[in-house]
Short mmCIF file of C-alpha atoms in Angstrom, two decimals:
data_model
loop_
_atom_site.label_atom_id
_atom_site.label_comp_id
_atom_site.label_asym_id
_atom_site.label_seq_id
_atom_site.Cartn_x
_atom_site.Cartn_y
_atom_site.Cartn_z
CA UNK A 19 49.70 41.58 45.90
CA UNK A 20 50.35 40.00 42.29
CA UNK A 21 51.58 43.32 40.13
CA UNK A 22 51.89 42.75 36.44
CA UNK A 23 53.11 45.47 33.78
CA UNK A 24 50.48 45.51 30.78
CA UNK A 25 52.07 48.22 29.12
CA UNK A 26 55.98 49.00 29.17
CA UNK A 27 57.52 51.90 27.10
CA UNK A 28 59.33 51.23 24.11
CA UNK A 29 63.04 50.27 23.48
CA UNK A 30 65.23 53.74 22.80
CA UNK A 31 62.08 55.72 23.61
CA UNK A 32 62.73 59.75 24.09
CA UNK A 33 63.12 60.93 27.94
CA UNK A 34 61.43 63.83 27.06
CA UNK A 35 58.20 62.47 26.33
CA UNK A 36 56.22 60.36 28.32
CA UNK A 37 57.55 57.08 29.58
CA UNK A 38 54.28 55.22 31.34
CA UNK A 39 54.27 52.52 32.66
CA UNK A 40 50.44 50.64 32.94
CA UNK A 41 50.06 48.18 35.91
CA UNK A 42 47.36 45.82 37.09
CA UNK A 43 46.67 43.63 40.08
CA UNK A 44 46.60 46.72 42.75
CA UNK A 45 43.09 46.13 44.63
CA UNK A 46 40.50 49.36 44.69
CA UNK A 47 40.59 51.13 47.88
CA UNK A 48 44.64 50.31 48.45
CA UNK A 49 48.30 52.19 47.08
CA UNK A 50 51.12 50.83 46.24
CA UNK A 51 55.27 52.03 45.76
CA UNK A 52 56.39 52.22 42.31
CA UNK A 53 60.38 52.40 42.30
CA UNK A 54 61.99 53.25 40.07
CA UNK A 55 65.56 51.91 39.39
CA UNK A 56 68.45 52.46 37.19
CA UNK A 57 70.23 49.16 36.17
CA UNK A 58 72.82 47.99 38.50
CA UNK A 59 71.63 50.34 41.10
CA UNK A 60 70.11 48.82 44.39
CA UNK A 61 68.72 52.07 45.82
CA UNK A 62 66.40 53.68 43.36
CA UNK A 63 66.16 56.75 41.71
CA UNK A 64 62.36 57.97 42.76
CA UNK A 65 59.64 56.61 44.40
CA UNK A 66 55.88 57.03 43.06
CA UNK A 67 52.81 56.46 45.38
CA UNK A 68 49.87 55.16 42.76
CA UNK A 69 46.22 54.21 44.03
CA UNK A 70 45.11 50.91 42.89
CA UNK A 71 41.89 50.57 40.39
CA UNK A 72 41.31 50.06 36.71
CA UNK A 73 45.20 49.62 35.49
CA UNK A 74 46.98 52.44 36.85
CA UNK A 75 49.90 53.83 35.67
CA UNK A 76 52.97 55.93 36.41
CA UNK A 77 55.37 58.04 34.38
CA UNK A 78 59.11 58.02 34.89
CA UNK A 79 60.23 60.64 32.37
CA UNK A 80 61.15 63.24 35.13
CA UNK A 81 63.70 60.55 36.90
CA UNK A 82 64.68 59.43 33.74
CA UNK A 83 65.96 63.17 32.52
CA UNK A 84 68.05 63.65 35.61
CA UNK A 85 69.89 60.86 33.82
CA UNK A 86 71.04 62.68 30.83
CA UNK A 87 74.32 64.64 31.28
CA UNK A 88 75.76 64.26 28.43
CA UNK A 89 79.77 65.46 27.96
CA UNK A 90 82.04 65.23 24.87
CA UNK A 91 85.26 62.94 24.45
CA UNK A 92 88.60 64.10 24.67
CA UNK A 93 90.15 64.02 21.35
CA UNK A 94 93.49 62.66 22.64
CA UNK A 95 93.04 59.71 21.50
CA UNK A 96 90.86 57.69 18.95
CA UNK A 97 88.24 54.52 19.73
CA UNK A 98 85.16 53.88 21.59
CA UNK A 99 83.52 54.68 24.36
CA UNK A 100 80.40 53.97 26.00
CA UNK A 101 77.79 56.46 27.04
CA UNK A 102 79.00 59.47 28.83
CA UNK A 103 75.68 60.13 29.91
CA UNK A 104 73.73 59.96 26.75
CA UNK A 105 71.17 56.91 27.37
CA UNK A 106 70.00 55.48 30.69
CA UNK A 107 68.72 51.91 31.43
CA UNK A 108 65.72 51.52 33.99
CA UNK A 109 63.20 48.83 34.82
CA UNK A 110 60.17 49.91 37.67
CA UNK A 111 59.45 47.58 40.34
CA UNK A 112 56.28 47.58 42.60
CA UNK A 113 54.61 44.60 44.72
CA UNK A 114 57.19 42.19 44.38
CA UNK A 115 57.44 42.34 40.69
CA UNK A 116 59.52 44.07 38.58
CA UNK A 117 59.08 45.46 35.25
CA UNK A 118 61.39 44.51 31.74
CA UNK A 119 64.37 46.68 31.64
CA UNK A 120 64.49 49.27 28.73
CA UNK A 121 66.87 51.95 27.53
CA UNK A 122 66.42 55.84 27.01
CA UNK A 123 68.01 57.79 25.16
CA UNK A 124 67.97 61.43 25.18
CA UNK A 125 66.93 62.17 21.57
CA UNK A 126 63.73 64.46 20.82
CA UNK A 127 62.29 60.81 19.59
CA UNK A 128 62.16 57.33 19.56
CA UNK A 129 65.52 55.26 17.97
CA UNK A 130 66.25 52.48 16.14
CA UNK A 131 69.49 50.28 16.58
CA UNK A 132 72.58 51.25 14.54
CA UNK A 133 71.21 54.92 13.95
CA UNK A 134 73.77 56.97 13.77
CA UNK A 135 73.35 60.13 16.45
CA UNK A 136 73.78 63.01 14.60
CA UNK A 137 72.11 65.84 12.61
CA UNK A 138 74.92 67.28 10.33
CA UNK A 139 76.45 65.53 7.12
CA UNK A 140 79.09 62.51 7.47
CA UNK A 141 81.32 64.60 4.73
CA UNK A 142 82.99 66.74 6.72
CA UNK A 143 86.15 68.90 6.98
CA UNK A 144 88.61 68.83 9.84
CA UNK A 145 91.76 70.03 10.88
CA UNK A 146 95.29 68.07 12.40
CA UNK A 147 94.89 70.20 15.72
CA UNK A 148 90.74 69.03 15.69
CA UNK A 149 88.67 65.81 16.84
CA UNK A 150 85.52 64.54 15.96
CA UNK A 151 82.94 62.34 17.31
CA UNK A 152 80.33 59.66 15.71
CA UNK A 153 77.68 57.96 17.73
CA UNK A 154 75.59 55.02 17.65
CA UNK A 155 73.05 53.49 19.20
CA UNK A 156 73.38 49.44 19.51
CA UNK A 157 72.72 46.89 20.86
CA UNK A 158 74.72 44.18 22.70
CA UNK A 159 77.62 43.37 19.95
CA UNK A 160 81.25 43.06 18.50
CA UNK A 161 82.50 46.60 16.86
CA UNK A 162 85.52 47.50 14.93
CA UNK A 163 86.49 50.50 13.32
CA UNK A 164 89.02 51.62 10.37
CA UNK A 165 90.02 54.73 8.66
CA UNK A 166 92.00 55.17 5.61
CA UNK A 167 94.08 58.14 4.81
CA UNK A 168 94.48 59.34 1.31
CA UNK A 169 96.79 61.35 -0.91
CA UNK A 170 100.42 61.40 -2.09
CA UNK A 171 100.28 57.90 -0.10
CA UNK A 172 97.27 55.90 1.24
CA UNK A 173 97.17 54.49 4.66
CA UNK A 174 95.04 51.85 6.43
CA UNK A 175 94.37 51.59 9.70
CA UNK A 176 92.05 48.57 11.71
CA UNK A 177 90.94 48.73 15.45
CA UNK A 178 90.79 45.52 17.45
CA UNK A 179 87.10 44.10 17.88
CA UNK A 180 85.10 46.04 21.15
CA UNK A 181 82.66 44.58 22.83
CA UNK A 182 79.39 47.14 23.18
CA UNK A 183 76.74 46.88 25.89
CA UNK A 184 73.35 48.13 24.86
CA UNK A 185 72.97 52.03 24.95
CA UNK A 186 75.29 54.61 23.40
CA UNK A 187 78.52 53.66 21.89
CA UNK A 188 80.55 56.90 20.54
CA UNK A 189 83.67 56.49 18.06
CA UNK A 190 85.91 59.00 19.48
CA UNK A 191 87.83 60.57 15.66
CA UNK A 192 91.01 62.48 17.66
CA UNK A 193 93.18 64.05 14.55
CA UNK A 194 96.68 64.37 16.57
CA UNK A 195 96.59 60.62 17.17
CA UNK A 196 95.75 59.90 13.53
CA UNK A 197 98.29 61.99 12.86
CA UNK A 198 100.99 60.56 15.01
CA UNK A 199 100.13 56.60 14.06
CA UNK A 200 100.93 58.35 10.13
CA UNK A 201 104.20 59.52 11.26
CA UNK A 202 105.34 56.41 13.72
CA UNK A 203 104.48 54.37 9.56
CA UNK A 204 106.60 56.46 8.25
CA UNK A 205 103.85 58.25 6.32
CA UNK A 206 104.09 62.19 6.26
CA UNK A 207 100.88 63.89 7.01
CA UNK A 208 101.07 66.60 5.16
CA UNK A 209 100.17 64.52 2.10
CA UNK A 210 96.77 63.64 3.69
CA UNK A 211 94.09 65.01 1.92
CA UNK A 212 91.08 62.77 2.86
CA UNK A 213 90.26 61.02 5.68
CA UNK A 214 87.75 58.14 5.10
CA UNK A 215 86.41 56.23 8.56
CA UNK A 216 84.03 53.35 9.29
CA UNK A 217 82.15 51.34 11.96
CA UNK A 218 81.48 47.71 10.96
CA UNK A 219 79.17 45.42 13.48
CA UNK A 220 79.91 41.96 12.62
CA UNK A 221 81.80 42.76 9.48
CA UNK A 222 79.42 45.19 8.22
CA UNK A 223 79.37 48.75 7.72
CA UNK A 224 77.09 50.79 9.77
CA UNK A 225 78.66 54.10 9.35
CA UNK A 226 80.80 56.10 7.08
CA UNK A 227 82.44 59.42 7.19
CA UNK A 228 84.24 61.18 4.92
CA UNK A 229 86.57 64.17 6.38
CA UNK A 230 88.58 66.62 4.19
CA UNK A 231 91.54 67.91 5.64
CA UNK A 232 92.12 71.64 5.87
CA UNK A 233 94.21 74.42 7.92
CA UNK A 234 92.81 75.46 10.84
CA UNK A 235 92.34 79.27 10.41
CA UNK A 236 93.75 81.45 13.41
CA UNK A 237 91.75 82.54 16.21
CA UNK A 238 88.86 79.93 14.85
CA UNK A 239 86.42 78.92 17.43
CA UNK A 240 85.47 74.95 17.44
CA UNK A 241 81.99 74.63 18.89
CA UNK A 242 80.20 70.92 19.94
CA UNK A 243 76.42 70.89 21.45
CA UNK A 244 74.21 67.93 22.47
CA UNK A 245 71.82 67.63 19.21
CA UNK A 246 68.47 66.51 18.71
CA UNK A 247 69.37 63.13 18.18
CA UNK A 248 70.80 62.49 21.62
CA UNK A 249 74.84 62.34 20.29
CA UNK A 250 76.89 65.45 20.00
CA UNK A 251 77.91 67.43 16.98
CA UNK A 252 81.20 69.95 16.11
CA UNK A 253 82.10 72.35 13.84
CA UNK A 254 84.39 74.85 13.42
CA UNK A 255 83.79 78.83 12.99
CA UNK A 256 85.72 81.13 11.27
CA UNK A 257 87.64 84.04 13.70
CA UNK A 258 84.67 85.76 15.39
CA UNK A 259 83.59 88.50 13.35
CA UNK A 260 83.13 90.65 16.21
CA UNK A 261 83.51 90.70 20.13
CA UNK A 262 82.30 92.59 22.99
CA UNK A 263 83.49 92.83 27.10
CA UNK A 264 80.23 93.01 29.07
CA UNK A 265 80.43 94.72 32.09
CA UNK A 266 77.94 94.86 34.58
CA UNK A 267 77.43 95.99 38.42
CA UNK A 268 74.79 95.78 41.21
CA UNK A 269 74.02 98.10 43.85
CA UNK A 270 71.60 98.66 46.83
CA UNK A 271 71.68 101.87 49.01
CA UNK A 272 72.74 101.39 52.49
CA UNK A 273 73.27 103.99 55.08
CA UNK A 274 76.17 105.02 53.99
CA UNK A 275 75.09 105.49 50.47
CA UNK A 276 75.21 103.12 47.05
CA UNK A 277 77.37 99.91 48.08
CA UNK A 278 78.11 97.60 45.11
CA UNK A 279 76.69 93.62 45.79
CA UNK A 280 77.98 92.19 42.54
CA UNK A 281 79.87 92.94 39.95
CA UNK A 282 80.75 90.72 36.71
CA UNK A 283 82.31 90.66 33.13
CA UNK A 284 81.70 88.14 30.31
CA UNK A 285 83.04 88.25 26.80
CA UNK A 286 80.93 87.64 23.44
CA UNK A 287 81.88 86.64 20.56
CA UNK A 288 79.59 87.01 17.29
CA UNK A 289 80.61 83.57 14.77
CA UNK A 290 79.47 83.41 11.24
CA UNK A 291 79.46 80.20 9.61
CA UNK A 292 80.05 81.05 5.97
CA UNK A 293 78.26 80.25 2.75
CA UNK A 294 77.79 76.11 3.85
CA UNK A 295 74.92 73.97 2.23
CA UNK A 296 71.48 74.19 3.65
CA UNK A 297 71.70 70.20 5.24
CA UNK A 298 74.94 71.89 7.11
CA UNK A 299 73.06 75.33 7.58
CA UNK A 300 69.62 73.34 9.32
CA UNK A 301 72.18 71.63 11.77
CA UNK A 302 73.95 74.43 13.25
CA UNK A 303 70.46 76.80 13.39
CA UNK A 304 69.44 73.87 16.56
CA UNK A 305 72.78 74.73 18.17
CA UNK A 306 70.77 77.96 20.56
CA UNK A 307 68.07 75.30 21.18
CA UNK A 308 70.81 72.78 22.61
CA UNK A 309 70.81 72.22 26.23
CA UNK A 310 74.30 71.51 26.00
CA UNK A 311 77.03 73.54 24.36
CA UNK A 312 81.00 73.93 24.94
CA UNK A 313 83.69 75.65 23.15
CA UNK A 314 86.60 73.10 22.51
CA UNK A 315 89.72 74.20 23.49
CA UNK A 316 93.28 72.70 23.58
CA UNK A 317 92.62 70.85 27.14
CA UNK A 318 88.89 71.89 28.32
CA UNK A 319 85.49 71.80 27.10
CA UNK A 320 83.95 75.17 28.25
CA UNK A 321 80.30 75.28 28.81
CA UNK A 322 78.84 78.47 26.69
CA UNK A 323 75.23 79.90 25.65
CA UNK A 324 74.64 80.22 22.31
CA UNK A 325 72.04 83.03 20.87
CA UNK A 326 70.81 83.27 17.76
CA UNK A 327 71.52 86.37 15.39
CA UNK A 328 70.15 85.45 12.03
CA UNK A 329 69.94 83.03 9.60
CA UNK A 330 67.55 82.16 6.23
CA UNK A 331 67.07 79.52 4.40
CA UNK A 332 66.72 79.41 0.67
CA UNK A 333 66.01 76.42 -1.74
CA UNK A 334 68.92 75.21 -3.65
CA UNK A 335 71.17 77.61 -2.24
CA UNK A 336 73.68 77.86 -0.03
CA UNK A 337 73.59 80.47 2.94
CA UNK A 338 74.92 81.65 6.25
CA UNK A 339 73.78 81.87 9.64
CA UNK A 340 75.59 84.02 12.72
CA UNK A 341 75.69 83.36 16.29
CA UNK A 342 76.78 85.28 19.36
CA UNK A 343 78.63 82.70 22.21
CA UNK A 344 78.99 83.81 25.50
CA UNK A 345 81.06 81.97 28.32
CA UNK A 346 78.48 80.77 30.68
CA UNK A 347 80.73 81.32 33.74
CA UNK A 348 81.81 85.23 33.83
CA UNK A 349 85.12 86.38 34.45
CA UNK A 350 87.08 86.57 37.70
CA UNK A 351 85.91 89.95 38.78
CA UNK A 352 87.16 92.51 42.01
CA UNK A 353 84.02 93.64 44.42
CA UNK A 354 85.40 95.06 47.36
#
């Protein structure tokens, strides 16, 4: 049986949409095993069953989505790193032959190479005790990075070159490591009022942010989600306006009267953003929609669910929108 693939997906294509792949060669009457595999992988992901005919095809999306687990960098330290679960690479293979390998990404569409992954401003504000994260999608190449730190005295910083597969390359911004390569040159931090960093492929720049330095207010909560453009976003919330201890328990009636199956308790907090521009503003209102979101603390990312509580949008204007964050796993509870 001579299998050809007429019709591939594209490069960077979305695995939320449909990812066909259009095959000829399979005789009327007969069925043949589409595999599907992820690259270096010998045993493959899924295994679809197609009935030959006028060029039949088969989707992938589904084993393509299991892919996508996307998790933030620790900000311990700053540079690149690849992936972490943010683009897969898969070719199909089925009588013999196998299909051209292409990469997915898990954006809500199709990429381009050197976009950068994010839907919030690159002039930001950040803290010493905060980290960051920028993310591109490349192809094979050489990358560098520098950042320049201005104020009462300006500092320079250049990375050594890194080499980038194709897929999902994320510049890791950690602030405390900034901060301590200021203080090992003798440069004092506190003077710092602007951080400026950029990515350069082959001498060029690709991306630039800008970051303004402030204090970190107390009892702020630091929030980072998966965004629609398959990289992941953070920003910081002032102290929670308001919180609240959910209690709940579960009973069922035995014979010996109401006995108590579960019991739990969960804490929300309700965050208000403050007056921020509406480019800012349209960015945090997909942070509910995310199917990823942690709050950043010191030493963990913890996983949370994010509901909406209002938010408008007005021309020309800035504006606020509030959220209520609940851990998603409840506290350690007694049920005796």
């Amino acid at each position: 049986m001579a299998v050809m693939f007429s019709k591939v997906p594209e490069y960077y294509a979305s695995v939320f949409g449909e990812l066909t792949y259009t095959m000829t060669g399979i005789e009327s009457g007969t069925v043949a095993d589409a595999e599907v595999y992820a690259a270096g992988e010998d045993t493959p992901l899924g295994v679809k069953r197609v009935a030959g005919g006028a060029a039949p095809t088969v989707n992938i999306a589904c084993y393509m989505r299991r892919r996508i687990a996307p998790v933030p960098f620790s900000g311990e330290h700053t540079g690149f790193f690849a992936d972490a679960g943010r683009s897969v690479t898969a070719a199909v293979g089925c009588g013999g032959s196998m299909s051209p390998v292409r990469t997915f990404t898990g954006a809500v569409r199709r990429l381009s190479e050197y976009e950068v992954l994010t839907t919030l401003p690159l002039e930001r504000s950040i803290a010493w005790e905060e980290s960051d994260e920028v993310s591109l999608l490349v192809p094979g190449c050489r990358m560098t990075y520098s950042w320049r730190a201005c104020g009462t005295e300006d500092y320079e910083y250049r990375s050594a070159e890194y080499v980038a597969k194709r897929g999902v390359v994320t510049l890791a911004v950690g602030m405390p490591s900034i901060r301590q390569t200021l203080v090992a040159a003798g440069v004092n931090p506190d003077g710092i009022s602007e951080l400026r960093v950029t990515v350069r492929v082959a001498g060029e720049s690709v991306a630039e942010l800008r970051y303004g330095l402030r204090r970190r207010e107390r009892d702020a909560v630091r929030l980072c989600w998966f965004n629609r453009m398959g990289g992941v976003d953070y920003h910081t919330f002032d102290r929670p306006t308001a919180g609240h201890l959910e209690a709940w328990r579960e009973v069922f009636r035995g014979r010996d009267g109401y006995t108590a199956s579960a019991v739990g308790l969960a804490c929300r907090r309700e965050l208000s953003s403050g007056l921020l521009p509406r480019l800012w503003l349209e960015g945090l209102a997909c942070i509910p929609a995310s199917p990823r979101v942690w709050r950043v603390e010191e030493d963990a990312f913890v996983a949370v669910d994010v509901f909406p509580l209002s938010h408008v949008f007005r021309n020309g204007e800035a504006g606020a929108i509030t959220f209520t964050v609940r851990d998603r796993r409840p506290l350690l509870s007694q049920n005796l």
